[in-house]
mmCIF file of C-alpha atoms in Angstrom:
data_model
loop_
_atom_site.group_PDB
_atom_site.id
_atom_site.type_symbol
_atom_site.label_atom_id
_atom_site.label_comp_id
_atom_site.label_asym_id
_atom_site.label_seq_id
_atom_site.Cartn_x
_atom_site.Cartn_y
_atom_site.Cartn_z
ATOM 1 C CA LEU A 1 1.748 -1.836 -3.970
ATOM 2 C CA LYS A 2 4.380 -0.072 -6.090
ATOM 3 C CA PHE A 3 6.220 3.138 -7.006
ATOM 4 C CA SER A 4 4.715 5.475 -9.552
ATOM 5 C CA LEU A 5 6.456 8.294 -11.426
ATOM 6 C CA PRO A 6 4.934 11.671 -10.667
ATOM 7 C CA VAL A 7 4.480 14.586 -13.032
ATOM 8 C CA THR A 8 6.691 17.607 -12.581
ATOM 9 C CA HIS A 9 5.859 19.602 -9.462
ATOM 10 C CA GLY A 10 7.451 22.573 -7.806
ATOM 11 C CA ARG A 11 8.562 22.244 -4.217
ATOM 12 C CA TRP A 12 5.477 23.948 -2.861
ATOM 13 C CA ASN A 13 3.277 21.899 -5.166
ATOM 14 C CA PHE A 14 4.811 18.738 -3.746
ATOM 15 C CA ARG A 15 3.794 19.724 -0.230
ATOM 16 C CA CYS A 16 0.257 20.452 -1.373
ATOM 17 C CA ALA A 17 0.059 17.081 -3.126
ATOM 18 C CA MET A 18 1.268 15.205 -0.059
ATOM 19 C CA ALA A 19 -1.176 17.097 2.160
ATOM 20 C CA MET A 20 -4.035 16.202 -0.178
ATOM 21 C CA GLU A 21 -3.056 12.521 -0.143
ATOM 22 C CA LEU A 22 -2.909 12.507 3.653
ATOM 23 C CA LEU A 23 -6.310 14.194 3.827
ATOM 24 C CA LEU A 24 -7.872 11.690 1.421
ATOM 25 C CA SER A 25 -6.301 8.767 3.277
ATOM 26 C CA GLY A 26 -7.627 10.022 6.599
ATOM 27 C CA ALA A 27 -11.087 10.643 5.169
ATOM 28 C CA SER A 28 -11.224 7.092 3.816
ATOM 29 C CA LEU A 29 -11.029 5.796 7.401
ATOM 30 C CA ALA A 30 -14.234 7.597 8.357
ATOM 31 C CA PRO A 31 -16.655 4.837 7.228
ATOM 32 C CA ALA A 32 -14.817 2.225 9.312
ATOM 33 C CA ALA A 33 -14.823 4.488 12.358
ATOM 34 C CA LEU A 34 -18.516 5.209 11.879
ATOM 35 C CA ARG A 35 -19.309 1.520 11.625
ATOM 36 C CA ALA A 36 -17.326 0.819 14.811
ATOM 37 C CA ARG A 37 -19.259 3.570 16.564
ATOM 38 C CA HIS A 38 -22.591 2.124 15.441
ATOM 39 C CA LEU A 39 -21.541 -1.243 16.885
ATOM 40 C CA ASP A 40 -20.360 0.404 20.117
ATOM 41 C CA LEU A 41 -16.814 -0.810 19.427
ATOM 42 C CA MET A 42 -14.925 2.484 19.355
ATOM 43 C CA ASP A 43 -12.853 1.562 22.409
ATOM 44 C CA GLN A 44 -11.571 -1.549 20.632
ATOM 45 C CA PHE A 45 -11.185 0.376 17.363
ATOM 46 C CA ALA A 46 -8.794 2.822 19.065
ATOM 47 C CA SER A 47 -7.167 0.296 21.415
ATOM 48 C CA THR A 48 -3.446 -0.491 21.411
ATOM 49 C CA ASP A 49 -3.824 -3.800 23.279
ATOM 50 C CA CYS A 50 -2.950 -5.702 20.106
ATOM 51 C CA LEU A 51 0.602 -4.354 20.334
ATOM 52 C CA ARG A 52 1.190 -6.774 23.215
ATOM 53 C CA ALA A 53 0.282 -9.797 21.089
ATOM 54 C CA PRO A 54 3.197 -11.610 19.372
ATOM 55 C CA ALA A 55 0.820 -12.909 16.673
ATOM 56 C CA TRP A 56 -0.012 -9.326 15.676
ATOM 57 C CA TRP A 57 3.648 -8.451 15.217
ATOM 58 C CA LEU A 58 4.326 -11.696 13.360
ATOM 59 C CA CYS A 59 1.537 -10.879 10.927
ATOM 60 C CA LEU A 60 2.853 -7.336 10.536
ATOM 61 C CA LEU A 61 6.266 -8.766 9.690
ATOM 62 C CA GLY A 62 4.715 -10.904 6.976
ATOM 63 C CA VAL A 63 2.854 -7.904 5.572
ATOM 64 C CA SER A 64 5.867 -5.573 5.726
ATOM 65 C CA THR A 65 8.281 -7.934 3.954
ATOM 66 C CA ASN A 66 7.124 -6.481 0.638
ATOM 67 C CA TYR A 67 8.077 -2.961 1.684
ATOM 68 C CA LEU A 68 11.431 -4.062 3.064
ATOM 69 C CA MET A 69 12.082 -5.486 -0.393
ATOM 70 C CA HIS A 70 11.074 -2.172 -1.980
ATOM 71 C CA GLY A 71 13.396 -0.324 0.373
ATOM 72 C CA PHE A 72 16.319 -2.575 -0.493
ATOM 73 C CA ILE A 73 15.781 -2.258 -4.250
ATOM 74 C CA TRP A 74 15.279 1.512 -4.062
ATOM 75 C CA ASN A 75 18.428 2.119 -2.027
ATOM 76 C CA TYR A 76 20.634 -0.593 -3.552
ATOM 77 C CA PRO A 77 19.537 -0.978 -7.196
ATOM 78 C CA GLU A 78 22.983 -2.018 -8.448
ATOM 79 C CA ARG A 79 23.241 -4.753 -5.843
ATOM 80 C CA PHE A 80 19.759 -5.971 -6.692
ATOM 81 C CA ALA A 81 20.589 -5.968 -10.415
ATOM 82 C CA ALA A 82 23.671 -8.066 -9.702
ATOM 83 C CA LEU A 83 21.627 -10.549 -7.678
ATOM 84 C CA CYS A 84 19.209 -10.836 -10.604
ATOM 85 C CA GLN A 85 22.021 -12.328 -12.689
ATOM 86 C CA LYS A 86 22.341 -15.272 -10.308
ATOM 87 C CA ALA A 87 20.129 -18.138 -9.228
ATOM 88 C CA PRO A 88 17.440 -18.224 -7.981
ATOM 89 C CA LEU A 89 16.418 -14.693 -9.046
ATOM 90 C CA LYS A 90 17.688 -15.189 -12.586
ATOM 91 C CA SER A 91 14.888 -17.671 -13.209
ATOM 92 C CA LEU A 92 12.261 -15.008 -12.442
ATOM 93 C CA GLY A 93 13.013 -12.757 -15.405
ATOM 94 C CA SER A 94 15.552 -11.569 -17.940
ATOM 95 C CA HIS A 95 15.722 -8.026 -16.547
ATOM 96 C CA PRO A 96 15.759 -6.707 -12.960
ATOM 97 C CA VAL A 97 12.399 -4.975 -13.587
ATOM 98 C CA ASP A 98 10.876 -8.322 -14.571
ATOM 99 C CA VAL A 99 12.406 -9.999 -11.524
ATOM 100 C CA PHE A 100 11.011 -7.247 -9.307
ATOM 101 C CA ALA A 101 7.548 -7.753 -10.802
ATOM 102 C CA SER A 102 7.743 -11.492 -10.108
ATOM 103 C CA LEU A 103 8.919 -10.922 -6.542
ATOM 104 C CA GLU A 104 5.988 -8.562 -6.039
ATOM 105 C CA VAL A 105 3.597 -11.431 -6.764
ATOM 106 C CA VAL A 106 5.421 -13.634 -4.263
ATOM 107 C CA ALA A 107 5.247 -10.858 -1.667
ATOM 108 C CA LYS A 108 1.504 -10.426 -2.197
ATOM 109 C CA VAL A 109 0.969 -14.151 -1.675
ATOM 110 C CA ALA A 110 3.006 -13.936 1.537
ATOM 111 C CA GLN A 111 0.814 -11.051 2.711
ATOM 112 C CA GLY A 112 -2.328 -13.037 2.031
ATOM 113 C CA ILE A 113 -1.003 -16.072 3.899
ATOM 114 C CA SER A 114 0.002 -13.866 6.834
ATOM 115 C CA ILE A 115 -3.495 -12.369 7.135
ATOM 116 C CA PHE A 116 -5.169 -15.760 6.680
ATOM 117 C CA SER A 117 -3.045 -17.332 9.411
ATOM 118 C CA PHE A 118 -3.406 -14.351 11.735
ATOM 119 C CA LEU A 119 -7.198 -14.449 11.627
ATOM 120 C CA GLY A 120 -7.412 -18.168 12.245
ATOM 121 C CA SER A 121 -10.645 -20.086 11.854
ATOM 122 C CA THR A 122 -12.406 -17.972 14.489
ATOM 123 C CA GLY A 123 -11.359 -14.698 12.908
ATOM 124 C CA ARG A 124 -12.291 -15.842 9.429
ATOM 125 C CA ALA A 125 -15.728 -16.896 10.684
ATOM 126 C CA ALA A 126 -16.131 -13.496 12.351
ATOM 127 C CA ALA A 127 -15.185 -11.775 9.115
ATOM 128 C CA GLY A 128 -17.852 -13.715 7.275
ATOM 129 C CA GLN A 129 -20.443 -12.751 9.874
ATOM 130 C CA ALA A 130 -19.433 -9.103 9.727
ATOM 131 C CA ILE A 131 -19.627 -8.996 5.933
ATOM 132 C CA ALA A 132 -23.048 -10.648 5.953
ATOM 133 C CA ALA A 133 -24.346 -8.195 8.570
ATOM 134 C CA ALA A 134 -22.874 -5.037 7.026
ATOM 135 C CA PRO A 135 -25.585 -2.487 6.132
ATOM 136 C CA ALA A 136 -26.030 -1.049 2.655
ATOM 137 C CA TRP A 137 -24.162 2.174 3.425
ATOM 138 C CA CYS A 138 -21.058 0.161 4.386
ATOM 139 C CA TRP A 139 -21.184 -1.629 1.075
ATOM 140 C CA ALA A 140 -21.668 1.656 -0.761
ATOM 141 C CA ALA A 141 -18.650 3.210 0.980
ATOM 142 C CA CYS A 142 -16.574 0.099 0.323
ATOM 143 C CA VAL A 143 -17.465 -0.051 -3.365
ATOM 144 C CA ALA A 144 -16.807 3.672 -3.834
ATOM 145 C CA LEU A 145 -13.388 3.573 -2.164
ATOM 146 C CA LEU A 146 -12.346 0.334 -3.860
ATOM 147 C CA ALA A 147 -13.430 1.686 -7.236
ATOM 148 C CA ALA A 148 -11.479 4.908 -6.722
ATOM 149 C CA GLY A 149 -8.440 3.055 -5.412
ATOM 150 C CA GLN A 150 -8.320 0.529 -8.218
ATOM 151 C CA ALA A 151 -8.943 3.209 -10.828
ATOM 152 C CA LEU A 152 -5.761 4.947 -9.638
ATOM 153 C CA ASN A 153 -3.896 1.635 -9.514
ATOM 154 C CA VAL A 154 -4.899 0.453 -12.992
ATOM 155 C CA ALA A 155 -4.406 3.902 -14.507
ATOM 156 C CA THR A 156 -0.869 4.046 -13.153
ATOM 157 C CA TYR A 157 -0.006 0.727 -14.779
ATOM 158 C CA ASN A 158 -1.573 1.836 -18.046
ATOM 159 C CA ALA A 159 0.296 5.145 -17.965
ATOM 160 C CA ILE A 160 3.846 4.035 -17.163
ATOM 161 C CA GLY A 161 3.853 0.232 -17.372
ATOM 162 C CA ASN A 162 6.025 -2.162 -15.407
ATOM 163 C CA ALA A 163 9.157 -0.121 -16.071
ATOM 164 C CA GLY A 164 7.677 2.900 -14.327
ATOM 165 C CA VAL A 165 5.996 0.994 -11.542
ATOM 166 C CA TYR A 166 8.974 -1.200 -10.663
ATOM 167 C CA TYR A 167 11.735 1.405 -10.338
ATOM 168 C CA GLY A 168 12.780 1.096 -13.969
ATOM 169 C CA PHE A 169 14.729 4.358 -13.986
ATOM 170 C CA LYS A 170 16.926 2.950 -11.204
ATOM 171 C CA LEU A 171 17.273 -0.454 -12.843
ATOM 172 C CA GLY A 172 18.391 0.574 -16.321
ATOM 173 C CA ARG A 173 15.169 1.067 -18.259
ATOM 174 C CA THR A 174 14.031 4.323 -19.820
ATOM 175 C CA VAL A 175 10.709 5.522 -18.442
ATOM 176 C CA PRO A 176 8.953 8.216 -20.484
ATOM 177 C CA TRP A 177 7.401 11.182 -18.737
ATOM 178 C CA CYS A 178 3.653 10.948 -18.310
ATOM 179 C CA TYR A 179 1.405 13.963 -17.939
ATOM 180 C CA GLY A 180 -1.968 12.246 -18.364
ATOM 181 C CA PHE A 181 -4.255 10.557 -15.847
ATOM 182 C CA PRO A 182 -3.627 9.858 -13.002
ATOM 183 C CA PHE A 183 -0.586 12.151 -12.936
ATOM 184 C CA ASN A 184 -2.642 15.173 -13.919
ATOM 185 C CA THR A 185 -4.753 14.985 -10.750
ATOM 186 C CA GLY A 186 -2.263 16.764 -8.511
ATOM 187 C CA LEU A 187 -1.431 13.559 -6.635
ATOM 188 C CA ARG A 188 2.188 12.778 -5.901
ATOM 189 C CA HIS A 189 1.824 9.002 -5.595
ATOM 190 C CA PRO A 190 -1.534 8.082 -7.110
ATOM 191 C CA GLN A 191 -0.920 4.354 -6.991
ATOM 192 C CA TYR A 192 0.057 4.400 -3.336
ATOM 193 C CA LEU A 193 -3.052 6.393 -2.541
ATOM 194 C CA GLY A 194 -5.070 3.873 -4.528
ATOM 195 C CA VAL A 195 -3.831 1.017 -2.372
ATOM 196 C CA VAL A 196 -4.573 2.920 0.835
ATOM 197 C CA LEU A 197 -8.116 3.681 -0.354
ATOM 198 C CA THR A 198 -8.571 -0.012 -1.137
ATOM 199 C CA LEU A 199 -7.298 -1.167 2.255
ATOM 200 C CA PHE A 200 -9.262 1.361 4.279
ATOM 201 C CA GLY A 201 -12.322 0.962 2.082
ATOM 202 C CA ALA A 202 -12.641 -2.721 2.982
ATOM 203 C CA LEU A 203 -12.579 -2.070 6.735
ATOM 204 C CA PRO A 204 -16.267 -1.093 7.224
ATOM 205 C CA LEU A 205 -17.291 -4.577 6.091
ATOM 206 C CA VAL A 206 -15.221 -6.397 8.718
ATOM 207 C CA MET A 207 -16.102 -4.485 11.866
ATOM 208 C CA HIS A 208 -16.659 -7.277 14.397
ATOM 209 C CA LYS A 209 -15.788 -7.548 18.074
ATOM 210 C CA GLU A 210 -13.616 -10.599 17.500
ATOM 211 C CA LEU A 211 -11.636 -8.902 14.742
ATOM 212 C CA LEU A 212 -11.192 -5.692 16.703
ATOM 213 C CA GLN A 213 -9.900 -7.678 19.656
ATOM 214 C CA LEU A 214 -7.343 -9.245 17.326
ATOM 215 C CA GLY A 215 -6.255 -5.757 16.225
ATOM 216 C CA LEU A 216 -7.266 -6.017 12.559
ATOM 217 C CA PRO A 217 -8.048 -2.276 12.146
ATOM 218 C CA GLN A 218 -4.718 -1.356 13.727
ATOM 219 C CA LEU A 219 -2.973 -3.798 11.402
ATOM 220 C CA VAL A 220 -4.635 -2.322 8.328
ATOM 221 C CA LEU A 221 -3.869 1.227 9.504
ATOM 222 C CA THR A 222 -0.203 0.317 9.979
ATOM 223 C CA TRP A 223 -0.224 -1.375 6.588
ATOM 224 C CA GLY A 224 -1.551 1.764 4.960
ATOM 225 C CA SER A 225 0.994 3.894 6.809
ATOM 226 C CA MET A 226 3.789 1.935 5.163
ATOM 227 C CA TYR A 227 2.909 3.654 1.902
ATOM 228 C CA GLY A 228 3.524 7.009 3.559
ATOM 229 C CA ILE A 229 6.954 5.775 4.624
ATOM 230 C CA MET A 230 7.626 4.543 1.104
ATOM 231 C CA SER A 231 6.606 7.905 -0.337
ATOM 232 C CA ALA A 232 8.971 9.737 2.005
ATOM 233 C CA MET A 233 11.817 7.357 1.137
ATOM 234 C CA GLU A 234 11.306 7.762 -2.582
ATOM 235 C CA GLN A 235 11.066 11.539 -2.392
ATOM 236 C CA ALA A 236 14.741 11.661 -1.434
ATOM 237 C CA GLY A 237 15.694 10.349 -4.896
ATOM 238 C CA ASP A 238 12.654 10.976 -7.044
ATOM 239 C CA ASN A 239 13.004 10.751 -10.817
ATOM 240 C CA GLU A 240 11.732 14.270 -11.323
ATOM 241 C CA LYS A 241 12.905 17.111 -13.489
ATOM 242 C CA SER A 242 13.975 20.078 -11.460
ATOM 243 C CA SER A 243 11.659 23.044 -11.780
#
């Protein structure tokens, strides 16, 4: 998903926050790995064979388009703002932040279509079978991680609104400092972590030989890693008071 303004941290505090986010992200993969082990599918879970499949890379391209857009807007906000004054972007909103928010919806639809097409009818049937066969502990892990992830996501929106989430300070909108939840948890990018927890939390429910052969876990892992790349990119020009 999107950028979130952090609370003021010192340099050392930033490193601690990033380490904690990496630790939590890694831990959230444990239920999926455990489920793969129970199904005797660990070899496929850790395989890199999918990297030789053009369909896997095509799907990854569809998923990553959203983050390429984020990278462009973050690094070239003036150029993006100028484009927002012209058709067709002008029709999406009266301010670059509003246009960005509309483009985010389009990007999410593109991601969904990419995954749907990548799985195909066979993969979608396998996903249904895996979900139906998932034991109670998989559901419990999924619900817990999704709840935590979406709590961070929703709280970020409530705390800083669209202007904070969609790079408002780079696009000409004032974004007030927020010191409440979720920015008082010590997390650097709570919304990004929330998305990663959501992605990884869903994996235990779709552990199936067919899906592992397609490279779905590797795709989701790469998808989650994009948020780490985004965090590193944004750190170079973070809207943070110096301490």
